[in-house]
Short mmCIF file of N, CA and C in Angstrom, two decimals:
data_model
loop_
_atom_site.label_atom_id
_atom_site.label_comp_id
_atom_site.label_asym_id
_atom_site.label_seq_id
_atom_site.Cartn_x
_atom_site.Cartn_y
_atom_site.Cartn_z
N UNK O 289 -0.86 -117.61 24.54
CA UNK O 289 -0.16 -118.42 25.52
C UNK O 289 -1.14 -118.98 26.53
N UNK O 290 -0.69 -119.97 27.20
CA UNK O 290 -1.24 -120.68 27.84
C UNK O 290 -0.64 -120.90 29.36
N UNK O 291 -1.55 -120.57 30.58
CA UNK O 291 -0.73 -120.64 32.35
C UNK O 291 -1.87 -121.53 33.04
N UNK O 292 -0.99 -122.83 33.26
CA UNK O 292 -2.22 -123.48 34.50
C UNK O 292 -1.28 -123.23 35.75
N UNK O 293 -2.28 -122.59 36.46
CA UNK O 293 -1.84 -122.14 38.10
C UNK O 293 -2.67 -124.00 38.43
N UNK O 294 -1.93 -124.00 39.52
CA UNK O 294 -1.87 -125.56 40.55
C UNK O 294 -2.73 -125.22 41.58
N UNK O 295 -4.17 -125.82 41.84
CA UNK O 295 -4.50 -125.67 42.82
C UNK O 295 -5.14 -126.96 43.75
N UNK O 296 -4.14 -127.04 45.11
CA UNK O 296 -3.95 -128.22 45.91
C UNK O 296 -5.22 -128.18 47.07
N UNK O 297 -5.52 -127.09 46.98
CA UNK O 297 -6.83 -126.54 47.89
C UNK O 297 -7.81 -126.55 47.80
N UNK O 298 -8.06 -127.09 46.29
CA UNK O 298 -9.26 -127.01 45.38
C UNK O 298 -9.94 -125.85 46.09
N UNK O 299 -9.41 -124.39 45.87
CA UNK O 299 -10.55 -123.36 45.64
C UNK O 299 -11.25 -123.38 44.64
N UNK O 300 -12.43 -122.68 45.03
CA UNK O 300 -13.43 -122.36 43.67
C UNK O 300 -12.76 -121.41 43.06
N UNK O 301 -12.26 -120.28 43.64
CA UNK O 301 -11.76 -118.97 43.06
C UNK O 301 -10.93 -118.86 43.59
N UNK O 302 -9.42 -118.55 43.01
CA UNK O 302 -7.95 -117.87 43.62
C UNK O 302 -8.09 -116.64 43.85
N UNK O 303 -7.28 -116.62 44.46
CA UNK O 303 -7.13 -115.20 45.25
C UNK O 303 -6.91 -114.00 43.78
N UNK O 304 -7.47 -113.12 43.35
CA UNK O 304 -7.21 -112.12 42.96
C UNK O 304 -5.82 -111.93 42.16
N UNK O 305 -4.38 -111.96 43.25
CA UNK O 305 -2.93 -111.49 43.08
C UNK O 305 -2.92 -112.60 42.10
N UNK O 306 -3.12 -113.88 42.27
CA UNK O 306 -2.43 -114.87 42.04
C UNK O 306 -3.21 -114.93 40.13
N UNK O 307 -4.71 -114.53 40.27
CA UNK O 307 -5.03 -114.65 38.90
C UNK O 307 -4.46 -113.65 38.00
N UNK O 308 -4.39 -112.05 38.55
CA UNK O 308 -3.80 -111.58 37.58
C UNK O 308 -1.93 -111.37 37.01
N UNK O 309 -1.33 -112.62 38.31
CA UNK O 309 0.12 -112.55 38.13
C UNK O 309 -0.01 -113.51 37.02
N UNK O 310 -0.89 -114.50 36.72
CA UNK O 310 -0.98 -115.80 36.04
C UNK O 310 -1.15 -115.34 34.74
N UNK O 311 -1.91 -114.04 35.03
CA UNK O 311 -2.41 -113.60 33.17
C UNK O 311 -1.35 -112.84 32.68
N UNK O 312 -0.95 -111.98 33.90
CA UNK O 312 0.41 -111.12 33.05
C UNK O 312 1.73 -111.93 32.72
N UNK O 313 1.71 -113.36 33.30
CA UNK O 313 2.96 -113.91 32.71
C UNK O 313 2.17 -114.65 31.42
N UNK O 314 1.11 -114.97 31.41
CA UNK O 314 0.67 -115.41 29.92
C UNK O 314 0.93 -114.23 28.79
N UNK O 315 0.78 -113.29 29.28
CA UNK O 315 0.49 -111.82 28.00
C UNK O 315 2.09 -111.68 27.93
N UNK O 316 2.94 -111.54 28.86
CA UNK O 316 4.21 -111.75 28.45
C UNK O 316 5.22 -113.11 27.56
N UNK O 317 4.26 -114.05 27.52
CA UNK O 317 5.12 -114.42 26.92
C UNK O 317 4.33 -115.05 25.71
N UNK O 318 3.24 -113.91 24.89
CA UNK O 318 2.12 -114.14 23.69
C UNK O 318 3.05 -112.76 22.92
N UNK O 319 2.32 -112.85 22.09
CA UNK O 319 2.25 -112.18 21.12
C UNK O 319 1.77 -110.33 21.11
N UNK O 320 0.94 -110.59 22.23
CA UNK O 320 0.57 -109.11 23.09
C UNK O 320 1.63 -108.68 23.77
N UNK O 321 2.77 -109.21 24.26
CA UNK O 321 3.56 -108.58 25.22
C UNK O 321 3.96 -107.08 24.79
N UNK O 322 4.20 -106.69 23.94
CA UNK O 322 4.15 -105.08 23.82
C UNK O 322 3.18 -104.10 23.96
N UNK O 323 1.76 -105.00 24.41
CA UNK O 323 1.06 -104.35 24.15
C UNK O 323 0.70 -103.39 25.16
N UNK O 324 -0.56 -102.67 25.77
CA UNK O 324 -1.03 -102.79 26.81
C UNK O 324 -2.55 -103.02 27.04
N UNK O 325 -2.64 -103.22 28.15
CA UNK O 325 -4.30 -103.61 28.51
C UNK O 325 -4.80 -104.49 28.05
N UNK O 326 -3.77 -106.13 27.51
CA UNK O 326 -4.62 -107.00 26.88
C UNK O 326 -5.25 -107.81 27.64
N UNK O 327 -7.12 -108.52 26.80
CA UNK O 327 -7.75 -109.58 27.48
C UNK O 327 -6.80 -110.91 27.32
N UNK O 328 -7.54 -111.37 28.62
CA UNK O 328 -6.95 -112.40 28.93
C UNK O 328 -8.01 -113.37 29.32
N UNK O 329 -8.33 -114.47 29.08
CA UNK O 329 -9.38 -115.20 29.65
C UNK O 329 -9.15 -116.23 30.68
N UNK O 330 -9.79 -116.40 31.76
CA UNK O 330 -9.61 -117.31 32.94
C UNK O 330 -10.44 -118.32 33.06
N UNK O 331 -10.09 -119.72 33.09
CA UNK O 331 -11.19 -120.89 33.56
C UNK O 331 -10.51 -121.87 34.00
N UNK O 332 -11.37 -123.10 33.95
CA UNK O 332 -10.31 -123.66 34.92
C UNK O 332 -10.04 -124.69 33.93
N UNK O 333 -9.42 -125.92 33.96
CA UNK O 333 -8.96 -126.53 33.27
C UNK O 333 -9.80 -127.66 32.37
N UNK O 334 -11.01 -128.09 33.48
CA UNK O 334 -11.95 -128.72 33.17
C UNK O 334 -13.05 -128.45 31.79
N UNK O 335 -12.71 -126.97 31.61
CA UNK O 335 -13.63 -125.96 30.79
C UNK O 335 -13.07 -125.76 29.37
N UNK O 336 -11.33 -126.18 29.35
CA UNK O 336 -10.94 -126.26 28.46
C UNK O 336 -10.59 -127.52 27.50
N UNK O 337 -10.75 -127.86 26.26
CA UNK O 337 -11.27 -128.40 25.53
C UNK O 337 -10.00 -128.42 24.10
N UNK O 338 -8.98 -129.18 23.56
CA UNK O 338 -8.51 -128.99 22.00
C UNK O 338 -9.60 -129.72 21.25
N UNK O 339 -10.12 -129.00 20.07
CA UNK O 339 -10.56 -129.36 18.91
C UNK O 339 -10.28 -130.41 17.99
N UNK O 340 -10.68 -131.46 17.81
CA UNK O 340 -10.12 -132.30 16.91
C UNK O 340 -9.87 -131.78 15.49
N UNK O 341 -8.41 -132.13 15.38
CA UNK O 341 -7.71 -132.00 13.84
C UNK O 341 -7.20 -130.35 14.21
N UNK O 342 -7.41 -129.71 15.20
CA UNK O 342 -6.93 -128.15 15.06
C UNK O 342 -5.50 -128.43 15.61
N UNK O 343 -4.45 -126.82 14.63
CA UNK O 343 -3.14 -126.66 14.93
C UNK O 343 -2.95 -126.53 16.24
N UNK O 344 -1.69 -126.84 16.35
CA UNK O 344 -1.21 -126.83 18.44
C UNK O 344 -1.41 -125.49 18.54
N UNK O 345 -2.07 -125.36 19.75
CA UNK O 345 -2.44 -123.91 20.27
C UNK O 345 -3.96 -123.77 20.57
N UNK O 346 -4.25 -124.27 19.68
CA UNK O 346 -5.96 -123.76 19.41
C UNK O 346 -6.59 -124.38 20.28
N UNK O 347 -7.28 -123.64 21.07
CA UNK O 347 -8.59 -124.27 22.44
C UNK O 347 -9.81 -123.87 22.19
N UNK O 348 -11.04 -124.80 22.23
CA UNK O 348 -11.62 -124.20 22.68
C UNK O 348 -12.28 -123.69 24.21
N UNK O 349 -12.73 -122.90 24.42
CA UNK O 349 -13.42 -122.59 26.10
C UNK O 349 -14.96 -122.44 26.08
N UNK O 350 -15.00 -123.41 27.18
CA UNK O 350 -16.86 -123.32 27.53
C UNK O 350 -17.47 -122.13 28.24
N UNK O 351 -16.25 -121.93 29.65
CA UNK O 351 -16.86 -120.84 30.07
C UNK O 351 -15.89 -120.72 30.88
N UNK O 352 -15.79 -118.99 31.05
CA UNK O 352 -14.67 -118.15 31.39
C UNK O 352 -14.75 -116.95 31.63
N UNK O 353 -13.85 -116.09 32.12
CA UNK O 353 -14.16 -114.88 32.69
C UNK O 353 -12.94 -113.90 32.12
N UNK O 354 -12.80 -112.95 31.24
CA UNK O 354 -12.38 -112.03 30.45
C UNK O 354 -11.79 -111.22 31.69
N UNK O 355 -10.06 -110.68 32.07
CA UNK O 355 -9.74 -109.83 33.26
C UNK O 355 -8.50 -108.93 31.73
N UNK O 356 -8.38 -107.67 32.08
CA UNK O 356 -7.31 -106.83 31.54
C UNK O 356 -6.06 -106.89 32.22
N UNK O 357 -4.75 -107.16 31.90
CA UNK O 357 -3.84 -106.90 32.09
C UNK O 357 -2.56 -106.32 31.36
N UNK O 358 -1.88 -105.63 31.68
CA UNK O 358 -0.55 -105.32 31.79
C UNK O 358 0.54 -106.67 31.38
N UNK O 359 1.14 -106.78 30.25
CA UNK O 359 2.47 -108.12 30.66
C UNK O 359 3.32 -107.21 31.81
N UNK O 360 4.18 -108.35 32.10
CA UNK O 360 5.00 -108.14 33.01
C UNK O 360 6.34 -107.57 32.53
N UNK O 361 6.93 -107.07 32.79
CA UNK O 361 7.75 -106.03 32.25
C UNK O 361 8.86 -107.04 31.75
N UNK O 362 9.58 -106.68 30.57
CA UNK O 362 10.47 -107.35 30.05
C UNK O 362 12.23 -107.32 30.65
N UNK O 363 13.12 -108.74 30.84
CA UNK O 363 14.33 -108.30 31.59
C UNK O 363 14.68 -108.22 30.18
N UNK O 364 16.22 -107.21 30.36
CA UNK O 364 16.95 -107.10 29.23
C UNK O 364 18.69 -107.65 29.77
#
């Protein structure tokens, strides 16, 4: 899955809360969501790249920073 957080402030770096709320709603709604402790990779948008001729989904990334998370707990 895929989360672009909006940033109007142009920080270099978000605050911490905000990157790893961004990754645990990505891991919740991938294929990892049962999991725990999955990577997640962070960059910014500029860094990301689709492949010509590749299936929807597929990115590549130039450069990025690997954080562990938790998904976010599932409603029932």
């Amino acid at each position: 899955s895929h989360v672009i957080v909006r940033n109007p402030q142009k920080r270099d770096i978000l605050p911490s809360e905000v990157q790893e709320y961004a990754a645990r709603l990505a891991v919740s709604k991938s294929a990892g969501k049962h999991a725990s402790y999955v990577p997640v990779m962070i960059t910014k948008v500029k860094y990301v790249r689709k492949p010509r001729k590749s299936p929807p989904g597929l990115v590549s990334v130039q450069q990025s920073k690997t954080i562990y998370v938790d998904p976010l707990p599932v409603k029932e």
